[in-house]
Tab-separated table of C-alpha atoms in Angstrom:
chain	number	residue	atom	x	y	z
A	1	MET	CA	-1.494	-21.308	-4.807
A	2	LEU	CA	-4.442	-21.257	-2.140
A	3	LEU	CA	-7.397	-23.449	-2.975
A	4	ARG	CA	-10.020	-21.400	-1.331
A	5	PRO	CA	-13.420	-21.492	-3.036
A	6	THR	CA	-13.566	-17.931	-4.501
A	7	PRO	CA	-15.064	-16.599	-7.398
A	8	THR	CA	-11.584	-15.985	-8.542
A	9	LEU	CA	-10.310	-19.173	-8.336
A	10	LEU	CA	-13.515	-20.763	-9.505
A	11	ALA	CA	-13.185	-18.278	-12.731
A	12	VAL	CA	-9.651	-19.788	-13.378
A	13	CYS	CA	-11.037	-23.404	-13.145
A	14	LEU	CA	-13.984	-22.871	-15.473
A	15	ALA	CA	-11.724	-20.812	-18.052
A	16	LEU	CA	-9.257	-23.769	-17.980
A	17	ALA	CA	-12.169	-26.556	-18.044
A	18	GLY	CA	-13.422	-24.765	-21.024
A	19	LEU	CA	-16.770	-24.033	-19.251
A	20	GLY	CA	-16.170	-20.347	-18.993
A	21	ALA	CA	-15.462	-17.368	-20.859
A	22	THR	CA	-11.890	-17.364	-22.176
A	23	ALA	CA	-9.059	-15.894	-20.880
A	24	GLN	CA	-8.207	-12.293	-21.991
A	25	ALA	CA	-4.877	-11.750	-23.422
A	26	GLN	CA	-2.258	-8.753	-23.254
A	27	THR	CA	0.296	-7.944	-25.067
A	28	SER	CA	4.048	-8.279	-24.776
A	29	PRO	CA	6.844	-7.853	-27.291
A	30	THR	CA	8.787	-10.738	-25.492
A	31	VAL	CA	5.779	-12.959	-26.265
A	32	GLU	CA	5.188	-11.869	-29.415
A	33	ARG	CA	9.051	-12.386	-30.674
A	34	PHE	CA	9.633	-15.494	-28.665
A	35	LYS	CA	6.695	-17.235	-27.659
A	36	PRO	CA	5.939	-19.259	-31.141
A	37	GLU	CA	9.465	-20.526	-31.256
A	38	VAL	CA	9.246	-21.618	-27.417
A	39	ASP	CA	6.413	-23.773	-28.013
A	40	ARG	CA	7.541	-25.292	-31.129
A	41	LEU	CA	10.794	-26.405	-29.173
A	42	VAL	CA	8.756	-27.456	-26.151
A	43	GLY	CA	6.229	-29.429	-27.985
A	44	SER	CA	9.230	-31.367	-29.661
A	45	GLN	CA	10.871	-32.301	-26.695
A	46	TYR	CA	8.042	-32.959	-24.712
A	47	PRO	CA	7.621	-36.700	-25.136
A	48	ARG	CA	11.423	-36.970	-23.815
A	49	LEU	CA	10.550	-34.648	-20.936
A	50	GLU	CA	7.705	-36.986	-19.826
A	51	THR	CA	9.823	-39.979	-19.925
A	52	ILE	CA	12.439	-38.139	-17.500
A	53	TYR	CA	10.043	-37.060	-15.243
A	54	LYS	CA	8.308	-40.632	-14.970
A	55	ASP	CA	11.801	-41.833	-14.336
A	56	LEU	CA	12.390	-39.419	-11.667
A	57	HIS	CA	9.161	-39.543	-10.179
A	58	ALA	CA	9.844	-43.621	-9.906
A	59	HIS	CA	13.472	-43.267	-8.493
A	60	PRO	CA	12.936	-40.454	-5.564
A	61	GLU	CA	16.116	-39.724	-3.255
A	62	LEU	CA	15.624	-37.970	0.254
A	63	GLY	CA	17.514	-34.964	1.327
A	64	PHE	CA	21.469	-34.841	0.823
A	65	GLN	CA	21.299	-38.533	-0.599
A	66	GLU	CA	20.415	-37.162	-4.162
A	67	VAL	CA	23.414	-39.248	-5.274
A	68	ARG	CA	21.493	-40.790	-8.600
A	69	THR	CA	19.234	-37.662	-9.183
A	70	ALA	CA	21.830	-35.390	-9.260
A	71	ALA	CA	24.159	-37.316	-11.856
A	72	LYS	CA	21.143	-37.797	-13.973
A	73	LEU	CA	20.828	-33.886	-13.772
A	74	ALA	CA	23.854	-33.318	-14.181
A	75	ALA	CA	24.611	-35.508	-17.279
A	76	GLU	CA	21.453	-33.841	-19.186
A	77	MET	CA	22.871	-30.562	-18.706
A	78	ARG	CA	26.490	-31.637	-19.802
A	79	ALA	CA	24.859	-32.999	-23.090
A	80	LEU	CA	23.179	-29.512	-23.715
A	81	GLY	CA	26.854	-27.635	-23.327
A	82	PHE	CA	26.830	-26.494	-19.748
A	83	GLU	CA	29.567	-26.591	-17.718
A	84	VAL	CA	28.747	-28.386	-14.746
A	85	THR	CA	29.934	-28.856	-11.436
A	86	GLU	CA	28.302	-31.532	-8.923
A	87	GLY	CA	28.637	-32.171	-5.264
A	88	VAL	CA	28.116	-28.464	-4.117
A	89	GLY	CA	26.479	-28.419	-0.724
A	90	LYS	CA	26.409	-32.380	-1.254
A	91	THR	CA	24.991	-33.011	-3.875
A	92	GLY	CA	24.049	-30.029	-5.596
A	93	VAL	CA	24.686	-29.136	-9.112
A	94	VAL	CA	25.492	-25.789	-10.655
A	95	ALA	CA	25.256	-25.705	-14.344
A	96	LEU	CA	26.671	-22.550	-16.450
A	97	LEU	CA	25.951	-21.568	-20.042
A	98	ARG	CA	27.970	-18.016	-20.983
A	99	ASN	CA	26.702	-16.652	-23.657
A	100	GLY	CA	28.146	-13.103	-24.042
A	101	ALA	CA	27.853	-10.148	-22.025
A	102	GLY	CA	24.589	-9.697	-20.039
A	103	PRO	CA	22.921	-10.245	-16.846
A	104	THR	CA	23.287	-13.978	-14.866
A	105	VAL	CA	20.204	-15.412	-14.469
A	106	MET	CA	19.787	-18.047	-11.799
A	107	LEU	CA	17.075	-20.808	-12.215
A	108	ARG	CA	16.729	-23.262	-8.830
A	109	THR	CA	15.093	-26.825	-8.997
A	110	GLU	CA	15.256	-29.090	-5.924
A	111	LEU	CA	16.495	-32.774	-5.962
A	112	ASP	CA	15.151	-34.375	-2.822
A	113	ALA	CA	11.848	-36.025	-1.960
A	114	LEU	CA	9.785	-37.242	1.082
A	115	PRO	CA	10.255	-39.913	3.588
A	116	MET	CA	6.603	-41.328	2.643
A	117	GLU	CA	4.769	-43.888	0.648
A	118	GLU	CA	3.015	-42.969	-2.478
A	119	LYS	CA	-0.435	-44.514	-2.770
A	120	THR	CA	-1.314	-42.842	-6.084
A	121	GLY	CA	-1.402	-46.127	-7.853
A	122	LEU	CA	0.448	-44.823	-10.746
A	123	PRO	CA	2.084	-47.113	-13.140
A	124	TYR	CA	5.271	-44.994	-12.403
A	125	ALA	CA	4.445	-44.904	-8.573
A	126	SER	CA	7.723	-44.923	-6.683
A	127	HIS	CA	8.560	-47.825	-4.623
A	128	ALA	CA	11.933	-47.051	-3.348
A	129	LYS	CA	13.378	-46.924	0.325
A	130	ALA	CA	15.845	-45.232	2.136
A	131	VAL	CA	16.792	-43.980	6.066
A	132	SER	CA	15.412	-41.396	7.599
A	133	ASN	CA	16.453	-40.724	11.258
A	134	GLY	CA	17.766	-44.098	11.882
A	135	ARG	CA	14.960	-45.760	10.220
A	136	GLU	CA	13.742	-47.388	7.172
A	137	THR	CA	10.993	-45.549	5.197
A	138	MET	CA	9.166	-45.368	1.933
A	139	VAL	CA	10.263	-42.470	-0.457
A	140	ALA	CA	7.771	-40.399	-2.384
A	141	HIS	CA	7.998	-37.351	-4.742
A	142	SER	CA	5.092	-36.220	-3.009
A	143	CYS	CA	5.587	-32.578	-3.301
A	144	GLY	CA	6.377	-32.005	-7.052
A	145	HIS	CA	10.129	-31.660	-7.004
A	146	ASP	CA	10.339	-33.889	-10.171
A	147	ILE	CA	8.117	-31.664	-12.008
A	148	HIS	CA	10.235	-28.832	-11.062
A	149	MET	CA	13.454	-30.804	-12.492
A	150	THR	CA	11.378	-31.620	-15.600
A	151	SER	CA	10.619	-28.414	-16.180
A	152	TRP	CA	13.908	-26.922	-15.263
A	153	LEU	CA	15.750	-29.324	-18.108
A	154	GLY	CA	13.041	-28.330	-20.548
A	155	ALA	CA	13.802	-24.486	-20.073
A	156	ALA	CA	17.353	-25.436	-19.933
A	157	SER	CA	17.141	-27.250	-23.385
A	158	THR	CA	14.653	-24.515	-24.944
A	159	LEU	CA	17.462	-21.412	-24.093
A	160	VAL	CA	20.168	-23.290	-25.610
A	161	ALA	CA	18.240	-23.739	-29.041
A	162	MET	CA	17.565	-20.081	-28.856
A	163	LYS	CA	21.140	-19.401	-27.876
A	164	GLY	CA	21.282	-16.857	-30.778
A	165	GLN	CA	18.701	-14.887	-29.562
A	166	TRP	CA	19.778	-13.777	-26.240
A	167	GLN	CA	22.876	-12.767	-24.023
A	168	GLY	CA	24.201	-13.233	-20.654
A	169	THR	CA	24.862	-16.253	-18.218
A	170	LEU	CA	22.488	-18.945	-17.360
A	171	MET	CA	22.893	-20.252	-14.034
A	172	PHE	CA	21.075	-23.477	-13.253
A	173	VAL	CA	21.262	-24.665	-9.636
A	174	ALA	CA	19.903	-27.777	-8.752
A	175	GLN	CA	20.036	-27.847	-4.750
A	176	PRO	CA	19.554	-30.806	-2.505
A	177	ALA	CA	17.458	-31.270	0.829
A	178	GLU	CA	14.919	-28.514	0.099
A	179	GLU	CA	12.421	-30.655	2.583
A	180	LEU	CA	15.136	-30.443	5.158
A	181	VAL	CA	15.247	-26.263	4.810
A	182	ASN	CA	18.685	-26.269	4.531
A	183	GLY	CA	19.877	-27.181	1.331
A	184	ALA	CA	20.461	-23.684	0.252
A	185	LYS	CA	22.305	-22.548	3.106
A	186	ALA	CA	24.646	-25.632	2.362
A	187	MET	CA	25.179	-24.532	-0.833
A	188	LEU	CA	25.732	-21.194	0.113
A	189	ASP	CA	28.206	-22.314	2.888
A	190	ASP	CA	29.964	-24.150	0.249
A	191	GLY	CA	30.928	-21.218	-2.057
A	192	LEU	CA	27.883	-20.943	-4.210
A	193	PHE	CA	27.841	-17.123	-4.667
A	194	ARG	CA	31.924	-16.903	-4.445
A	195	ARG	CA	32.931	-20.321	-6.634
A	196	PHE	CA	30.445	-18.928	-9.253
A	197	PRO	CA	28.936	-15.915	-10.334
A	198	LYS	CA	26.211	-14.151	-7.887
A	199	PRO	CA	23.362	-13.856	-10.260
A	200	ASP	CA	21.604	-10.738	-10.843
A	201	TYR	CA	18.055	-12.306	-10.838
A	202	ALA	CA	16.567	-15.549	-9.480
A	203	TYR	CA	13.733	-17.618	-10.660
A	204	ALA	CA	12.132	-20.793	-9.060
A	205	LEU	CA	8.669	-22.234	-9.467
A	206	HIS	CA	6.525	-24.879	-7.361
A	207	THR	CA	3.885	-27.234	-8.141
A	208	SER	CA	0.466	-26.124	-6.667
A	209	PRO	CA	-2.528	-28.519	-6.163
A	210	GLY	CA	-4.363	-25.681	-8.357
A	211	PRO	CA	-5.746	-26.048	-11.879
A	212	TYR	CA	-2.986	-26.830	-14.404
A	213	GLY	CA	-2.715	-24.024	-16.888
A	214	ALA	CA	-2.830	-21.461	-13.984
A	215	ILE	CA	0.108	-19.487	-12.359
A	216	GLY	CA	0.531	-17.883	-9.073
A	217	TYR	CA	2.476	-15.309	-7.434
A	218	ASN	CA	2.910	-12.460	-5.016
A	219	VAL	CA	4.753	-9.075	-4.411
A	220	GLY	CA	6.425	-9.606	-1.090
A	221	ALA	CA	5.803	-12.555	0.756
A	222	ILE	CA	5.184	-15.801	-1.058
A	223	THR	CA	6.141	-18.318	2.017
A	224	SER	CA	6.319	-18.336	5.358
A	225	ASN	CA	9.733	-18.399	8.099
A	226	SER	CA	9.895	-22.121	9.217
A	227	ASP	CA	11.769	-23.076	12.636
A	228	GLY	CA	11.991	-26.390	13.573
A	229	LEU	CA	11.513	-27.297	17.446
A	230	GLU	CA	13.071	-29.967	18.907
A	231	ILE	CA	12.308	-30.541	23.055
A	232	VAL	CA	13.403	-33.290	25.168
A	233	PHE	CA	11.783	-33.493	28.727
A	234	LYS	CA	13.383	-35.374	31.267
A	235	GLY	CA	11.546	-36.925	33.764
A	236	ARG	CA	12.174	-40.502	36.266
A	237	GLY	CA	11.154	-44.003	34.528
A	238	GLY	CA	9.531	-46.467	36.711
A	239	HIS	CA	6.370	-48.943	36.668
A	240	GLY	CA	3.310	-48.153	34.925
A	241	SER	CA	1.481	-49.419	38.225
A	242	ALA	CA	3.578	-46.983	40.210
A	243	PRO	CA	3.367	-43.415	38.641
A	244	ASP	CA	3.818	-41.714	42.242
A	245	LYS	CA	7.423	-43.313	42.279
A	246	THR	CA	8.239	-41.425	38.569
A	247	ILE	CA	8.290	-38.238	37.006
A	248	ASP	CA	6.384	-38.885	33.733
A	249	PRO	CA	7.856	-37.331	30.780
A	250	ILE	CA	4.919	-38.327	28.460
A	251	ALA	CA	2.234	-36.329	30.838
A	252	MET	CA	4.918	-33.495	30.592
A	253	ALA	CA	4.950	-33.617	26.493
A	254	ALA	CA	1.039	-34.041	26.636
A	255	ARG	CA	0.900	-30.834	28.629
A	256	PHE	CA	3.382	-29.078	26.397
A	257	ILE	CA	1.485	-30.134	23.320
A	258	VAL	CA	-2.030	-28.578	24.441
A	259	ASP	CA	-0.421	-25.689	26.441
A	260	VAL	CA	1.575	-24.365	23.714
A	261	GLN	CA	-1.273	-23.353	21.746
A	262	THR	CA	-2.266	-20.814	24.067
A	263	VAL	CA	1.126	-18.883	22.560
A	264	VAL	CA	-0.732	-18.906	19.335
A	265	SER	CA	-4.158	-18.386	20.191
A	266	ARG	CA	-3.681	-15.858	23.282
A	267	GLU	CA	-0.437	-13.989	22.895
A	268	LYS	CA	-0.273	-13.295	19.234
A	269	ASP	CA	-1.880	-10.827	17.378
A	270	PRO	CA	-5.081	-12.788	15.943
A	271	MET	CA	-4.838	-10.675	12.716
A	272	GLU	CA	-1.105	-12.124	12.086
A	273	PHE	CA	-0.314	-15.756	10.736
A	274	GLY	CA	1.718	-17.868	13.386
A	275	VAL	CA	1.134	-21.546	13.745
A	276	VAL	CA	2.705	-24.140	16.237
A	277	THR	CA	2.763	-27.574	15.375
A	278	VAL	CA	4.046	-30.864	16.904
A	279	GLY	CA	4.251	-33.620	14.265
A	280	ALA	CA	6.502	-36.484	16.101
A	281	VAL	CA	6.546	-37.497	19.653
A	282	GLN	CA	9.184	-40.344	20.737
A	283	ALA	CA	9.096	-42.251	23.944
A	284	GLY	CA	8.796	-45.301	25.814
A	285	THR	CA	8.932	-48.743	24.702
A	286	VAL	CA	5.953	-50.898	25.846
A	287	GLY	CA	2.820	-50.099	27.720
A	288	ASN	CA	3.765	-50.715	31.371
A	289	ILE	CA	6.641	-48.571	31.779
A	290	ILE	CA	7.151	-44.949	32.048
A	291	PRO	CA	10.068	-43.653	30.103
A	292	ASP	CA	12.594	-41.478	31.738
A	293	SER	CA	12.523	-38.762	28.412
A	294	ALA	CA	10.147	-37.845	26.026
A	295	THR	CA	11.231	-35.995	22.791
A	296	LEU	CA	9.095	-33.659	20.473
A	297	ARG	CA	9.494	-32.252	17.058
A	298	GLY	CA	7.423	-29.965	15.594
A	299	THR	CA	7.532	-27.018	13.321
A	300	ILE	CA	6.998	-22.909	13.873
A	301	ARG	CA	5.607	-21.164	11.040
A	302	SER	CA	5.068	-17.121	11.061
A	303	TYR	CA	5.436	-14.280	8.250
A	304	LYS	CA	6.691	-11.241	10.237
A	305	PRO	CA	10.163	-11.370	12.271
A	306	GLU	CA	8.208	-10.119	15.193
A	307	VAL	CA	5.603	-12.682	15.454
A	308	ARG	CA	8.394	-15.445	14.801
A	309	ALA	CA	10.229	-13.816	17.767
A	310	LYS	CA	7.173	-14.001	20.222
A	311	LEU	CA	6.354	-17.760	18.941
A	312	LEU	CA	9.977	-18.841	19.632
A	313	ASP	CA	10.007	-17.250	22.957
A	314	GLY	CA	6.732	-18.527	23.766
A	315	VAL	CA	7.593	-22.247	22.997
A	316	ARG	CA	10.565	-21.942	24.989
A	317	ARG	CA	8.887	-20.511	28.230
A	318	THR	CA	6.024	-23.204	27.874
A	319	ALA	CA	8.500	-25.991	27.766
A	320	ARG	CA	10.419	-24.882	31.090
A	321	ALA	CA	6.830	-23.917	32.742
A	322	THR	CA	5.592	-27.712	31.736
A	323	ALA	CA	9.135	-29.313	33.287
A	324	MET	CA	8.748	-26.924	36.504
A	325	MET	CA	5.210	-27.871	37.223
A	326	ALA	CA	5.931	-31.660	37.160
A	327	GLY	CA	9.211	-31.223	39.145
A	328	ALA	CA	11.317	-32.441	36.613
A	329	PRO	CA	14.683	-31.126	35.357
A	330	GLU	CA	14.768	-28.385	32.553
A	331	PRO	CA	14.061	-29.804	29.595
A	332	GLU	CA	16.297	-29.548	26.573
A	333	VAL	CA	14.853	-27.027	23.612
A	334	ALA	CA	16.541	-26.491	20.366
A	335	LEU	CA	14.782	-24.473	18.228
A	336	VAL	CA	16.564	-24.292	14.726
A	337	GLU	CA	16.047	-21.873	11.665
A	338	GLY	CA	14.776	-22.940	8.819
A	339	GLY	CA	14.197	-21.366	5.788
A	340	LEU	CA	12.833	-17.775	6.027
A	341	ALA	CA	9.928	-16.271	4.263
A	342	VAL	CA	10.371	-15.912	0.386
A	343	VAL	CA	10.052	-12.162	-0.418
A	344	ASN	CA	9.517	-11.773	-4.023
A	345	ASN	CA	11.121	-8.603	-5.643
A	346	SER	CA	8.359	-6.119	-6.946
A	347	ALA	CA	10.344	-4.955	-9.865
A	348	LEU	CA	11.161	-8.198	-11.199
A	349	VAL	CA	7.466	-9.565	-10.258
A	350	GLY	CA	5.891	-6.515	-12.127
A	351	ARG	CA	8.191	-7.177	-15.495
A	352	THR	CA	7.640	-11.060	-15.301
A	353	GLU	CA	3.801	-10.729	-14.450
A	354	ALA	CA	3.482	-8.845	-17.720
A	355	VAL	CA	5.037	-11.385	-19.832
A	356	LEU	CA	3.244	-14.209	-18.439
A	357	ARG	CA	-0.056	-12.367	-18.592
A	358	ALA	CA	0.869	-11.982	-22.048
A	359	ALA	CA	1.720	-15.617	-22.768
A	360	PHE	CA	-0.980	-17.221	-20.939
A	361	GLY	CA	-3.817	-14.858	-20.555
A	362	VAL	CA	-6.057	-13.220	-17.291
A	363	PRO	CA	-7.449	-14.478	-15.070
A	364	VAL	CA	-5.232	-17.620	-15.037
A	365	VAL	CA	-2.173	-15.805	-14.394
A	366	GLN	CA	-2.706	-14.272	-10.869
A	367	ARG	CA	-1.127	-13.017	-7.715
A	368	VAL	CA	-2.286	-14.855	-4.662
A	369	PRO	CA	-2.074	-14.486	-0.944
A	370	PRO	CA	1.531	-15.978	0.688
A	371	ILE	CA	1.055	-19.854	1.568
A	372	THR	CA	1.749	-21.061	5.120
A	373	ALA	CA	4.315	-23.205	4.009
A	374	SER	CA	8.007	-22.739	4.007
A	375	GLU	CA	10.860	-22.662	0.953
A	376	ASP	CA	14.894	-22.239	1.738
A	377	PHE	CA	14.727	-20.290	-1.970
A	378	SER	CA	14.652	-17.524	0.422
A	379	ALA	CA	18.401	-18.036	1.321
A	380	TYR	CA	19.592	-17.062	-2.131
A	381	LEU	CA	17.176	-13.791	-2.059
A	382	ASN	CA	18.480	-12.650	1.344
A	383	GLU	CA	21.936	-12.394	-0.529
A	384	GLY	CA	20.691	-9.588	-2.139
A	385	VAL	CA	19.794	-11.403	-5.460
A	386	PRO	CA	16.362	-9.719	-6.783
A	387	GLY	CA	13.897	-12.947	-7.292
A	388	MET	CA	10.544	-14.477	-7.987
A	389	PHE	CA	9.164	-17.762	-6.637
A	390	PHE	CA	5.816	-18.653	-8.362
A	391	PHE	CA	3.296	-21.764	-8.381
A	392	VAL	CA	2.284	-23.540	-11.396
A	393	GLY	CA	-1.061	-25.435	-11.277
A	394	VAL	CA	-0.993	-29.337	-11.872
A	395	SER	CA	-4.349	-30.610	-11.434
A	396	ASP	CA	-7.395	-31.024	-14.027
A	397	PRO	CA	-9.706	-27.810	-13.709
A	398	LYS	CA	-12.576	-30.325	-13.509
A	399	ASP	CA	-11.596	-31.813	-10.455
A	400	VAL	CA	-10.705	-28.762	-8.864
A	401	VAL	CA	-14.300	-27.250	-9.494
A	402	ALA	CA	-16.025	-30.570	-8.311
A	403	SER	CA	-13.954	-30.522	-4.902
A	404	MET	CA	-15.138	-27.259	-4.182
A	405	LYS	CA	-18.417	-28.310	-4.385
A	406	PRO	CA	-20.502	-29.291	-0.950
A	407	GLY	CA	-19.446	-33.211	-0.326
A	408	GLY	CA	-17.023	-33.096	-3.657
A	409	LYS	CA	-14.020	-35.611	-3.338
A	410	PRO	CA	-11.126	-33.398	-1.519
A	411	LEU	CA	-8.287	-32.874	-3.756
A	412	PRO	CA	-5.027	-34.097	-2.570
A	413	PHE	CA	-2.508	-31.269	-1.792
A	414	ASN	CA	1.055	-31.479	-2.057
A	415	HIS	CA	2.825	-33.971	0.512
A	416	SER	CA	-0.344	-36.629	0.561
A	417	PRO	CA	0.242	-39.880	-0.479
A	418	TYR	CA	-2.347	-39.442	-3.383
A	419	PHE	CA	-0.692	-36.311	-4.782
A	420	ALA	CA	-0.539	-37.079	-8.417
A	421	PRO	CA	0.268	-34.234	-11.070
A	422	VAL	CA	-0.896	-34.248	-14.257
A	423	PRO	CA	2.011	-34.170	-16.526
A	424	GLN	CA	0.950	-32.913	-19.398
A	425	PRO	CA	0.135	-29.926	-19.212
A	426	SER	CA	1.998	-28.957	-16.226
A	427	ILE	CA	5.415	-29.856	-17.591
A	428	THR	CA	4.897	-27.523	-20.740
A	429	MET	CA	3.640	-24.639	-18.605
A	430	GLY	CA	6.808	-24.946	-16.171
A	431	VAL	CA	9.156	-24.847	-19.238
A	432	GLN	CA	7.366	-22.174	-21.334
A	433	ALA	CA	6.981	-20.072	-18.134
A	434	LEU	CA	10.296	-20.276	-17.141
A	435	SER	CA	12.038	-20.051	-20.692
A	436	LEU	CA	9.938	-16.786	-21.363
A	437	ALA	CA	10.937	-15.244	-17.974
A	438	VAL	CA	14.438	-15.674	-18.956
A	439	LEU	CA	14.218	-14.513	-22.497
A	440	ASP	CA	12.645	-11.476	-21.067
A	441	LEU	CA	15.748	-10.703	-19.428
A	442	LEU	CA	18.447	-11.821	-21.718
A	443	ALA	CA	16.936	-11.067	-25.109
A	444	LYS	CA	19.197	-9.286	-27.617
A	445	PRO	CA	17.998	-5.785	-28.748
């Protein structure tokens, strides 16, 4: 959910903080029939869910290393009566519950965390370490995947308890390596939709630094295309006192970092979204040696295919031109497709929107512009599965309001070392939203 200081967001925050008008509710047969029971079940199981959440938060694991996390979720799902398969796409979990004739609904969560240090100071903060790109690093759930997993488990428990009121198949998928933007592909390559039922619908939620109690979504694109870049500039090493005897790859890297931004500012339509970011530069060992190579890693983001194509071409041309200007060998340019834009199905959004607005009220359930981050949930939808990806806020509304005032304390976003979701009611909201969305699709007549 985008945190822009708009009147709409301010109205949401004020309503949730109890400082403004009460959100207007709509009616829905699904909500009238099921919400009281969903609320009761979520309330009764919440203490256990919070315990699970804090354990997951304190024990994060990196992509394709989620052994403990996958095993914990698999054990929880088996205890609920699901048929569980582990290790799909290394180390994904697929849990099925067949309950008569009806559609198959998939709920996806992510298992992995980020290679970064947590600085929240929470009593259950992560102190875990792992190896990433050959180096030891701290690990933290600074993107909220622990909230996602807990909400996923809570929805599973709720739906099992209400098994007599719906029919169809639940397909709960715990995916590895979302942060690497290739865990979904790994699961699909391992036969996710061949070995298991291909779902008729799919849902995934994601934390937002917006106010807890708020839900955001969109029709059409909701996230961006993501491509990774890795460029190796090849030079000729030598002594720092005699640069004329060398071809300096660090200078080439610096020139590229600056010049590639003209692709964004001068070649791309200024009305279309597109970003090229270099996030890592690795070169050299000490200050008085010019190395013989420099490696750059980064990301390329866009919404539209034609913008994506222009940015990719521009990165290649700029890298080659930079090397040519320096009289250096042609660089190695690797552009790796990550997650494509998540495109929400309009019919499913329209149906689910009515349920969520009836359950939680207006204006706290809102359509929002697409975000510029990326997600590989799109890989499932691009297989022809109608899906909906939506956001749940996790910050105290009063803190959000304060952050929007001049000089206010900035609100930590996802991937910040200070990102600290408020567990309650964030988890409760996630469980309720997922449970009601599924019940709307599978309810018995």
